Short mmCIF file of C-alpha atoms and ligand atoms in Angstrom, two decimals:
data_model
loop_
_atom_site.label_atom_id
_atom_site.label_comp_id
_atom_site.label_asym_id
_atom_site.label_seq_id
_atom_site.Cartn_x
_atom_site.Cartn_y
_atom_site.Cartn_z
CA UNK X 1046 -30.21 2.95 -6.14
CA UNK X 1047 -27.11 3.61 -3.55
CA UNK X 1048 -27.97 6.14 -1.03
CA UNK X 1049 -25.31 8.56 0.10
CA UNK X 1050 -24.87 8.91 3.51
CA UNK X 1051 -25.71 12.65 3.74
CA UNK X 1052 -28.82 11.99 2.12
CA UNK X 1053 -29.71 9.54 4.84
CA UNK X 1054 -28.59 11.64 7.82
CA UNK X 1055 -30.56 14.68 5.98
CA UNK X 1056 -34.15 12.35 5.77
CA UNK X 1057 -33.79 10.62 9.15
CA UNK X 1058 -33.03 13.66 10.68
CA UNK X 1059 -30.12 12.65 12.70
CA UNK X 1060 -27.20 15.22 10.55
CA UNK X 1061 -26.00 16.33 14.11
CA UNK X 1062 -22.02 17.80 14.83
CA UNK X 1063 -21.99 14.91 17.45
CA UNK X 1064 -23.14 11.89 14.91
CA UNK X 1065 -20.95 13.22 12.71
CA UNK X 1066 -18.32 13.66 15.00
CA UNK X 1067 -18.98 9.99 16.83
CA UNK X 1068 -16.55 7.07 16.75
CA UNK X 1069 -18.07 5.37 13.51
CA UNK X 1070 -20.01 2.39 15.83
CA UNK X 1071 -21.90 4.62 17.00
CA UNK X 1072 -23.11 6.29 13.68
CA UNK X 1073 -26.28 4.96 12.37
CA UNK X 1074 -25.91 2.85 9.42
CA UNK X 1075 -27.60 -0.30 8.48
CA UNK X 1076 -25.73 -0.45 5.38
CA UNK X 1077 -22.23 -0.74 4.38
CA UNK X 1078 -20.54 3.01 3.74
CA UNK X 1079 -19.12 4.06 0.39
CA UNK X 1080 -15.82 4.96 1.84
CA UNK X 1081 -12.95 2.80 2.79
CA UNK X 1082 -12.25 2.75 6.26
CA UNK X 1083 -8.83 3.72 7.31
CA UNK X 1084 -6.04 1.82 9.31
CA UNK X 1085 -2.97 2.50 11.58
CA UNK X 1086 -0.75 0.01 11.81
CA UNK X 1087 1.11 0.06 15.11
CA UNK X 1088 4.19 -1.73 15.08
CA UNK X 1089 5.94 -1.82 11.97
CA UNK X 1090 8.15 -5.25 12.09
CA UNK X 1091 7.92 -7.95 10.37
CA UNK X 1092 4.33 -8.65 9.82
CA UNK X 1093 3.52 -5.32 8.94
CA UNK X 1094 5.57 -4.26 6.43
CA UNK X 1095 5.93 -7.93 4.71
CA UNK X 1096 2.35 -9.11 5.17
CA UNK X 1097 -0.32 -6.54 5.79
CA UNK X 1098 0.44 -3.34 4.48
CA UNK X 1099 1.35 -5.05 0.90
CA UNK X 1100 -2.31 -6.99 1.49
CA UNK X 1101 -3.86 -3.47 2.47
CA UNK X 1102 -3.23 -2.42 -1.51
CA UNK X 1103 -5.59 -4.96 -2.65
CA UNK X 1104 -8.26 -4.79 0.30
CA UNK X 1105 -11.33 -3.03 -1.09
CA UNK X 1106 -13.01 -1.76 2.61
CA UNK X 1107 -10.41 -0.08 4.40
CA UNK X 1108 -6.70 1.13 3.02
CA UNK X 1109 -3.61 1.72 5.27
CA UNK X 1110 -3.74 5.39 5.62
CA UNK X 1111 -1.73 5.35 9.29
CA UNK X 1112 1.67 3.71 11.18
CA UNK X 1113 2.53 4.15 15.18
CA UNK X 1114 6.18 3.29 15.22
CA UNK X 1115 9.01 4.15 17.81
CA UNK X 1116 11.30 3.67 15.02
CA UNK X 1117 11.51 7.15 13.17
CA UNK X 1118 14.01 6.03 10.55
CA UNK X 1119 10.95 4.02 9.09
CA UNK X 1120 8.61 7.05 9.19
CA UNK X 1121 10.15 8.13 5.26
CA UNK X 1122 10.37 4.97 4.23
CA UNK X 1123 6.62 4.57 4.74
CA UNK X 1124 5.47 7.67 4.13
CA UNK X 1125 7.09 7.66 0.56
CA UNK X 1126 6.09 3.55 -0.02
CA UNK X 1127 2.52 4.01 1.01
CA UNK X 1128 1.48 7.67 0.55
CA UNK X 1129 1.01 8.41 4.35
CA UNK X 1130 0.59 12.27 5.43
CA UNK X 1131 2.24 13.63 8.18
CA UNK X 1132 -0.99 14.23 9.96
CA UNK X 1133 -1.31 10.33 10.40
CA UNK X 1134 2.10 9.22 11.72
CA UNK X 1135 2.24 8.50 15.52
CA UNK X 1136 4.35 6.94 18.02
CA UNK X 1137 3.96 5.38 21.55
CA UNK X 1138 3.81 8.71 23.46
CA UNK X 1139 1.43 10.62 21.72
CA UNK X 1140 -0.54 7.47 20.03
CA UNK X 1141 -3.89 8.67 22.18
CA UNK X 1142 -4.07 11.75 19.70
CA UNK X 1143 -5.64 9.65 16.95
CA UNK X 1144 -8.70 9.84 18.91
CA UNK X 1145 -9.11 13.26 17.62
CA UNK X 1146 -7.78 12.07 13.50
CA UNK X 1147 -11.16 10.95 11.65
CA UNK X 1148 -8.90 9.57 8.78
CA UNK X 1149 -8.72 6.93 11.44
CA UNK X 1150 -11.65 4.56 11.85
CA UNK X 1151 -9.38 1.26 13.13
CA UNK X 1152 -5.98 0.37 15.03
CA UNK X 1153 -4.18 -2.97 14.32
CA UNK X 1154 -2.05 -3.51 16.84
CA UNK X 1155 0.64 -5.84 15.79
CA UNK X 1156 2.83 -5.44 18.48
CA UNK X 1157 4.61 -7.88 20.57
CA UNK X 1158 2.17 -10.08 22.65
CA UNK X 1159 2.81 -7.94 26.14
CA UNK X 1160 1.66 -4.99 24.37
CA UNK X 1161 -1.82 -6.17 22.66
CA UNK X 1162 -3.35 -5.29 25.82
CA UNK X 1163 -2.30 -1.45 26.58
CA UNK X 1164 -2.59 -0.78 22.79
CA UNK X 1165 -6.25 -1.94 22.79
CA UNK X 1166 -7.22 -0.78 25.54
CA UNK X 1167 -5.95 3.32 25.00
CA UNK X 1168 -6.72 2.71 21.17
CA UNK X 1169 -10.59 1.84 22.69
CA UNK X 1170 -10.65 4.49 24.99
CA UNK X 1171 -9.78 6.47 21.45
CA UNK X 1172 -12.61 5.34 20.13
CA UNK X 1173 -11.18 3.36 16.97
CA UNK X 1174 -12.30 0.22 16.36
CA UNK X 1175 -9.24 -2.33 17.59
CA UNK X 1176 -7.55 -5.08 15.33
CA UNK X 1177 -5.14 -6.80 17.28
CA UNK X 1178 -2.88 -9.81 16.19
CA UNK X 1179 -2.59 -13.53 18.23
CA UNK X 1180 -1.79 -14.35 20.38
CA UNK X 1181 -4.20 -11.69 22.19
CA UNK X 1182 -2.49 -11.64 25.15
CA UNK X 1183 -0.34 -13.12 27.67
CA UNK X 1184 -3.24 -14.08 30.08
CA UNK X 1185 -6.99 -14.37 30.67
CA UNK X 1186 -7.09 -11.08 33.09
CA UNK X 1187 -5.38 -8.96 29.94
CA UNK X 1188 -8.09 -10.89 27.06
CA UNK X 1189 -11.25 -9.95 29.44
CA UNK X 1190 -9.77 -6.15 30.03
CA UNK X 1191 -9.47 -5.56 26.18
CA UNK X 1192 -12.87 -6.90 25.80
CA UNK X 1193 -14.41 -4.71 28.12
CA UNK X 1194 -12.32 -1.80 27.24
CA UNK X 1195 -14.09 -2.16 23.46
CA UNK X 1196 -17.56 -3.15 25.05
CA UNK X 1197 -17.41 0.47 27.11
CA UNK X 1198 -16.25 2.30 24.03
CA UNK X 1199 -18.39 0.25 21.52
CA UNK X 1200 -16.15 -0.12 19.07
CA UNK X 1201 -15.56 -3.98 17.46
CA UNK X 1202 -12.20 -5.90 18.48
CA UNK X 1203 -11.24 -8.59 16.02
CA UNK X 1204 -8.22 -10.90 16.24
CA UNK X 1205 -5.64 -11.45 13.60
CA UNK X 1206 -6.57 -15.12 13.15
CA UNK X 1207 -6.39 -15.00 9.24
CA UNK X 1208 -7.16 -18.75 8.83
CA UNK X 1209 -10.80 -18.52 10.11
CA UNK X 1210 -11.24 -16.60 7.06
CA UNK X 1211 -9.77 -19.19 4.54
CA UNK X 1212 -11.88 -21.12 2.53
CA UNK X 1213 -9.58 -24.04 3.33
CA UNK X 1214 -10.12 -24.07 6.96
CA UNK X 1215 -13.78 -23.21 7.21
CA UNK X 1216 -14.19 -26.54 4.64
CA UNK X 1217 -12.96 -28.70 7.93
CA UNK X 1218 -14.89 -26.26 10.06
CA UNK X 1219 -18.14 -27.19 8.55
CA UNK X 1220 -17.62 -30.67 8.39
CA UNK X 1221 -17.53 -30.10 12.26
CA UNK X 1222 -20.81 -28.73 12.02
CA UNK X 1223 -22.13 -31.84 9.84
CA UNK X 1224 -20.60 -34.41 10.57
CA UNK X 1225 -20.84 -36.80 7.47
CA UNK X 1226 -17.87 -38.74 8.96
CA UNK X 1227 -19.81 -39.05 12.01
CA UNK X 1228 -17.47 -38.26 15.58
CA UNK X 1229 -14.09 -36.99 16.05
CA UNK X 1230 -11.99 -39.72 17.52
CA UNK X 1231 -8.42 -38.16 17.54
CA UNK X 1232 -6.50 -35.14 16.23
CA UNK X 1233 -3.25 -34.65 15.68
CA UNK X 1234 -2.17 -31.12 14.82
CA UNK X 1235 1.44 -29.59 14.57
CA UNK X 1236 3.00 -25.78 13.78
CA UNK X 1237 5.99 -25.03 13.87
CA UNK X 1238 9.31 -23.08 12.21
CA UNK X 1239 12.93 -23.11 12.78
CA UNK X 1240 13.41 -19.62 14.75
CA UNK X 1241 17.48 -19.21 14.37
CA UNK X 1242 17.35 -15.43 16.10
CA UNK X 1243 18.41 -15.33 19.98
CA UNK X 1244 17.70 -12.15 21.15
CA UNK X 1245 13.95 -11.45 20.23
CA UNK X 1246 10.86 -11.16 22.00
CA UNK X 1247 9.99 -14.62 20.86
CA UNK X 1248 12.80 -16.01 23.45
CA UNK X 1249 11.51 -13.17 25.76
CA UNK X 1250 9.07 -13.97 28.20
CA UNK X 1251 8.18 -10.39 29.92
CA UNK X 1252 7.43 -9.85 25.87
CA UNK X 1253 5.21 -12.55 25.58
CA UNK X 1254 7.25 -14.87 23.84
CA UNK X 1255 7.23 -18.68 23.44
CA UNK X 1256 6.43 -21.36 20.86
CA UNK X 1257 2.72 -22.12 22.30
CA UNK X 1258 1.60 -18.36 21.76
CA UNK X 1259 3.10 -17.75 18.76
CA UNK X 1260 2.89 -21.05 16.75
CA UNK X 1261 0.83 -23.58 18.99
CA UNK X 1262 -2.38 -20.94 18.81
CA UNK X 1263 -2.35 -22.24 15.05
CA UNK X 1264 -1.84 -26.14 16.48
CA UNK X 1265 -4.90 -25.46 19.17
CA UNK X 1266 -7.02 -23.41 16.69
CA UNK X 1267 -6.78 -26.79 14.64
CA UNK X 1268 -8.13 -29.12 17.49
CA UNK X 1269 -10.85 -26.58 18.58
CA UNK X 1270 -12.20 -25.91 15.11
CA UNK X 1271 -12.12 -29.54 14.06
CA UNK X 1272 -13.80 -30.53 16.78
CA UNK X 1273 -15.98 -27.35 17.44
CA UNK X 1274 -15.75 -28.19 21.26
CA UNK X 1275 -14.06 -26.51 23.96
CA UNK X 1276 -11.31 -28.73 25.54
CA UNK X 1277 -12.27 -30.05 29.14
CA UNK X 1278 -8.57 -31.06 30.43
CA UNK X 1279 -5.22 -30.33 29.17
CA UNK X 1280 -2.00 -32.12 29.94
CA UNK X 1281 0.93 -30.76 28.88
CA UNK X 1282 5.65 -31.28 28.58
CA UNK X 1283 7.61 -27.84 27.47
CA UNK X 1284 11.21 -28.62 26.23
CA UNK X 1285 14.38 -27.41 24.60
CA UNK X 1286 17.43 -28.10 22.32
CA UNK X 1287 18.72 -24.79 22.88
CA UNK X 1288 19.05 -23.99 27.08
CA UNK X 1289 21.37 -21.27 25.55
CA UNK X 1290 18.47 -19.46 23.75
CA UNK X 1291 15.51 -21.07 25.13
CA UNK X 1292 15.77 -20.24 28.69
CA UNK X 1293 12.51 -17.69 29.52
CA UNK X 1294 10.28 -19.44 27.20
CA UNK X 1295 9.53 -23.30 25.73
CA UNK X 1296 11.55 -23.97 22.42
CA UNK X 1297 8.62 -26.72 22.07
CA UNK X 1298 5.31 -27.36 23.56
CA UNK X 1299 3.51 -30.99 23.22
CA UNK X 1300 -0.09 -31.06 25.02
CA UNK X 1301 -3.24 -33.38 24.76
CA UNK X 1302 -6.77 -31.79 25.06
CA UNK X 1303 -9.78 -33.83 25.93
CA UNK X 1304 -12.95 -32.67 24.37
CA UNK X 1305 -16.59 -33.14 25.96
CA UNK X 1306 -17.65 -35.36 23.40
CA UNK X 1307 -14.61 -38.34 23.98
CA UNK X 1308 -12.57 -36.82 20.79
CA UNK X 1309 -8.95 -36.47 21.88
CA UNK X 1310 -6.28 -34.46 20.57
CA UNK X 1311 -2.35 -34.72 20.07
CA UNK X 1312 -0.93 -31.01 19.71
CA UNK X 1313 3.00 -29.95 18.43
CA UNK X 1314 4.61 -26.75 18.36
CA UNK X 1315 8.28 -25.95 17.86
CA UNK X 1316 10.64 -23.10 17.22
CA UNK X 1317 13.05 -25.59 16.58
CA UNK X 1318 10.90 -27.63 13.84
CA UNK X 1319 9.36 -26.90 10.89
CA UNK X 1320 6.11 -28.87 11.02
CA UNK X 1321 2.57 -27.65 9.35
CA UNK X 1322 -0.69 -29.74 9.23
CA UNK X 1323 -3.42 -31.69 10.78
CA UNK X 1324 -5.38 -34.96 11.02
CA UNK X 1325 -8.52 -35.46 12.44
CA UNK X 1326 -9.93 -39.39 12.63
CA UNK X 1327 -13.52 -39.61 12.34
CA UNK X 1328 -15.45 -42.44 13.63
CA UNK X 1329 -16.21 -42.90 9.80
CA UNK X 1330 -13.11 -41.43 8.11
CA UNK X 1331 -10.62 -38.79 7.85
CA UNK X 1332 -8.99 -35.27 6.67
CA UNK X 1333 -6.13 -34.40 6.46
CA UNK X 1334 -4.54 -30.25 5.99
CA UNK X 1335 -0.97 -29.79 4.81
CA UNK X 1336 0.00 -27.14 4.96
CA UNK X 1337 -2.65 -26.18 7.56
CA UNK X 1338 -1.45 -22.86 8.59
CA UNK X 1339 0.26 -20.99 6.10
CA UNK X 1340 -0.41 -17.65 4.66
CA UNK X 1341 -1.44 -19.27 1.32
CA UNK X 1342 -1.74 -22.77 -0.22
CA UNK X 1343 -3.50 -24.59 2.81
CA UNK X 1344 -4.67 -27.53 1.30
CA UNK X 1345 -6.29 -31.11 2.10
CA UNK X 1346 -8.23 -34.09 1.43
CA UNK X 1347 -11.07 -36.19 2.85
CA UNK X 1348 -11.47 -40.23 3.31
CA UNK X 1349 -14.28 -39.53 0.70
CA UNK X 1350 -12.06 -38.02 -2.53
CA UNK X 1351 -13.24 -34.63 -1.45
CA UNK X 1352 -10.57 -32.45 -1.89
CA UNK X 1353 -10.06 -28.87 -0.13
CA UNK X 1354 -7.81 -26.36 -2.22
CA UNK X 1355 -9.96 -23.11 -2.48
CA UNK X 1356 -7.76 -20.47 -4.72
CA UNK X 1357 -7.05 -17.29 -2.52
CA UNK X 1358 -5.55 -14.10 -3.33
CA UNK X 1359 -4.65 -12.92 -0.05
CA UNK X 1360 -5.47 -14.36 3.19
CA UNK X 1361 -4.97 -10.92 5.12
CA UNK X 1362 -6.72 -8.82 2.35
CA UNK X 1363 -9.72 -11.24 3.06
CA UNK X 1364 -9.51 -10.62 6.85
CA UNK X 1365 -9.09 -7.37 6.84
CA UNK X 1366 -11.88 -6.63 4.19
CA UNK X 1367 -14.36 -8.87 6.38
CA UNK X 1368 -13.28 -7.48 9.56
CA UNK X 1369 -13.98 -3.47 7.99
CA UNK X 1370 -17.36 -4.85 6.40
CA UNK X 1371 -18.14 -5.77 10.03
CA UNK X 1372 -18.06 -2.41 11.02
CA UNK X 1373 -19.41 -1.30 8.38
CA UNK X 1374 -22.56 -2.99 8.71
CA UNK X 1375 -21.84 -3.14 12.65
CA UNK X 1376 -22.32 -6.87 12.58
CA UNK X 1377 -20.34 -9.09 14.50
CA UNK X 1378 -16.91 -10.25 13.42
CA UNK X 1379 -15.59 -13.27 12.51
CA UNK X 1380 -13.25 -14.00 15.25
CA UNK X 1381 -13.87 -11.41 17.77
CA UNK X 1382 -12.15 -10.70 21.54
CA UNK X 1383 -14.39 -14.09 22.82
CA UNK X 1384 -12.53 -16.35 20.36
CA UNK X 1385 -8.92 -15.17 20.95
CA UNK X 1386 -9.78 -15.43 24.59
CA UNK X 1387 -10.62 -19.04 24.80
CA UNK X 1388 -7.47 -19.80 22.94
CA UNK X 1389 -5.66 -17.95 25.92
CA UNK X 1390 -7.55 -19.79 28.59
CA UNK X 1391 -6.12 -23.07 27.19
CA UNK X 1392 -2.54 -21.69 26.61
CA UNK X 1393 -2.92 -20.43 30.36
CA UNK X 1394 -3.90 -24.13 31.43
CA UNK X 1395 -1.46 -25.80 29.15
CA UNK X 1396 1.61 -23.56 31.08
CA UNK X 1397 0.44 -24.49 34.20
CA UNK X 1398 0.09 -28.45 33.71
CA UNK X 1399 3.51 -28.27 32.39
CA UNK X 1400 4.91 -26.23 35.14
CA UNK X 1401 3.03 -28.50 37.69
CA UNK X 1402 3.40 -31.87 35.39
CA UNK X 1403 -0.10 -32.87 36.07
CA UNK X 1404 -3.49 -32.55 33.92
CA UNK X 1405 -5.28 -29.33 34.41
CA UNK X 1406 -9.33 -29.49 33.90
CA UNK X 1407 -10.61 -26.92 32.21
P1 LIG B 870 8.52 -8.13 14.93
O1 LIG B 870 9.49 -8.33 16.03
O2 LIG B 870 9.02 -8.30 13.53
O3 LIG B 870 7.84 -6.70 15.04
C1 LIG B 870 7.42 -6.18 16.28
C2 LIG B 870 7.37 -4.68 16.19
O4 LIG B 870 7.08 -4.17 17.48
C3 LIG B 870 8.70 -4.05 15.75
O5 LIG B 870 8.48 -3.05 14.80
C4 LIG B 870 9.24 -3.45 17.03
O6 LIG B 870 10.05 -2.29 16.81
C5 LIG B 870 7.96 -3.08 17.76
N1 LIG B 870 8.16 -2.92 19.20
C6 LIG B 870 7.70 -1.89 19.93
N2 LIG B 870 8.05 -2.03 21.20
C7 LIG B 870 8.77 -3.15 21.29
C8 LIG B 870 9.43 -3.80 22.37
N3 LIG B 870 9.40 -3.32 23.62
N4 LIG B 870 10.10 -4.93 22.10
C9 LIG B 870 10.11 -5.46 20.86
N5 LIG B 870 9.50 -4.88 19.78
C10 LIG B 870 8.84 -3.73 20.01
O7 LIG B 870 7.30 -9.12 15.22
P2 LIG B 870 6.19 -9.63 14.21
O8 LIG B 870 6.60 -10.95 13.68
O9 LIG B 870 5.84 -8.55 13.26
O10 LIG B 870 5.00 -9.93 15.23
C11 LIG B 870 4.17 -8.88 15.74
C12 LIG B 870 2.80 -9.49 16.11
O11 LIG B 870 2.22 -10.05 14.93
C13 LIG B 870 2.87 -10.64 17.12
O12 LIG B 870 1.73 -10.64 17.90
C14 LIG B 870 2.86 -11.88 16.23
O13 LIG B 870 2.35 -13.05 16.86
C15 LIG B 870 1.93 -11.42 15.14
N6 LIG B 870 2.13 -12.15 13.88
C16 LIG B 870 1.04 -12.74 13.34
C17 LIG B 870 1.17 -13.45 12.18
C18 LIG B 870 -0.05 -14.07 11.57
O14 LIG B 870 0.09 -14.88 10.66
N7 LIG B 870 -1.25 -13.71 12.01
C19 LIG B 870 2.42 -13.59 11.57
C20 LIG B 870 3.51 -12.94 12.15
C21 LIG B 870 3.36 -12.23 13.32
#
């Protein structure tokens, strides 16, 4: 029989204004709530309003019951699509006043890259549990301050990478784990789109842009999961087609990572190409993903006839329910601050051995 939570607050004794009042870590469950927990998107672009808000209809843990925008033209739009009350809609300036909205329980900050790190860190110091979309940041120091801004708060911090919850790319993630093709010789992993905008953050560097945080994460997320290894060197050549647009930031990043265990890897990603999969050589085999990285559809094959093409509804709806069941449950997630941040450590190296043209050891 389902308890509710007042009746386990009233036996254990612990029904005080302050546990009800505290950030929903800190209130203590050991099983998942009845409610649905509720998000605020911040930044409505692109990704929000064609990708996660339509996937927070179907999601069955947490609905989108907030938006932070600067844009107030969007506000009615919103409001009338989505059901949003007035109480919930924020911008930039006075975005720290959802610490005191309890319809509130988690921020996804899907903002451009520059920004991941202020909007985690006051949406921590909030006390809402932070969602916050790749890359995680523009550098290592901004990655370690988010994490410790959740740590101190002790609310969870999950990153947007929806493939680690696909049943398509945890099938090459576990035969990482097994091995039944014995050891990875060599990857080679692309992603990339044809980007035909030229005044964006993408081509924007104080914004965060460039091909290697926005599409190579997806490229070096296929190396590091296939492998399930940390790189120990990366070498690295940025280049363009387009001086015109692609002055800031790399139109195209190519860069090799060496892994502890010998395996190598050969790593693509464009804004000028439309490329999408990966191959990993076993000492005993192969796999191959195309597409790797799309929202839907990822699909592959093994040297053995094994075939990978798991049916999925909705890659973010499956994110975003897993990532509210983990606090929920207050378990950890399944890619939390530590996994965006080793991403960012290589994308740091990879910048720097193509700045300096050398091989940077990791
Ligand atoms: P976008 O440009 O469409 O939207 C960005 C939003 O940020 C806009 O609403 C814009 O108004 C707002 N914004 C606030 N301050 C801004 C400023 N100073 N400059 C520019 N915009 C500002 O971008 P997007 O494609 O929605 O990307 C947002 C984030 O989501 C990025 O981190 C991106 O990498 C990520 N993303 C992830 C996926 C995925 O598959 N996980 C897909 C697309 C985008």
């Amino acid at each position: 029989m389902k308890k509710t939570r007042r009746e386990f607050l009233k036996k254990t004794g612990i029904a005080s204004s302050t546990a009800l009042l505290a950030p929903s870590i800190l209130r203590p469950f050991s099983w998942a709530q009845q409610r649905k927990l509720g998000v605020a998107l911040v930044g409505l672009g692109y990704y929000s309003t064609d990708l996660l808000a339509p996937a927070l209809q179907l999601t069955e843990n947490c609905e989108l019951r907030g938006i932070v925008t600067g844009s107030p033209q969007k506000i009615p739009i919103w409001q009338e699509k989505y059901g949003i009350k007035d109480k919930n809609v924020y911008n930039y300036t006075n975005f720290d006043k959802l610490a005191n909205n309890p319809d509130i329980d988690i921020i996804y900050v899907v903002l451009p890259p520059s920004m991941h790190a202020e909007y985690t860190i006051r949406g921590a110091n909030a006390g809402k549990h932070i969602w916050c979309e790749k890359p995680m940041a523009p550098s290592v120091a901004d990655c370690e301050a988010m994490i410790k801004a959740c740590r101190d708060n002790r609310v969870k911090l999950s990153i947007g990478y929806r493939c680690q919850h696909d049943p398509n790319i945890q099938a090459y993630m576990k035969v990482a784990k097994e091995k039944p093709f014995g050891k990875v010789k060599m990857i080679t992993s692309a992603a990339g789109y044809f980007d035909g905008r030229s005044n964006h953050w993408k081509q924007n560097k104080a914004l965060g842009g460039g091909a290697m945080g926005d599409m190579g994460v997806y490229a070096l997320q296929g190396a590091r999961l296939a492998t399930g290894e940390e790189p120990i060197s990366v070498l690295a050549q940025a280049s363009t087609t387009r001086p015109e647009i692609y002055h800031e930031v790399e139109e195209t990043m190519m860069f090799q990572l060496d892994f502890p265990s010998g395996a190598k890897a050969a790593c693509h990603t464009s804004f000028g190409i439309q490329m999408n999969y990966l191959q990993v050589n076993y000492e005993n085999g192969w796999l191959k993903m195309e597409p790797h990285s799309s929202y839907g559809g990822n699909k592959g094959s093994m040297s053995n006839g094994t075939i990978i093409n798991y049916p999925l509804r909705s890659q973010q709806a499956k994110q975003m329910d897993e990532d509210a069941l983990a606090v929920l449950n207050n378990t950890a997630p399944i890619v939390p601050g530590e996994e965006g941040l080793r991403d960012i450590r290589v994308v740091e190296a990879i910048y720097k051995s193509a700045a300096e043209n050398c091989a940077i050891k990791l």
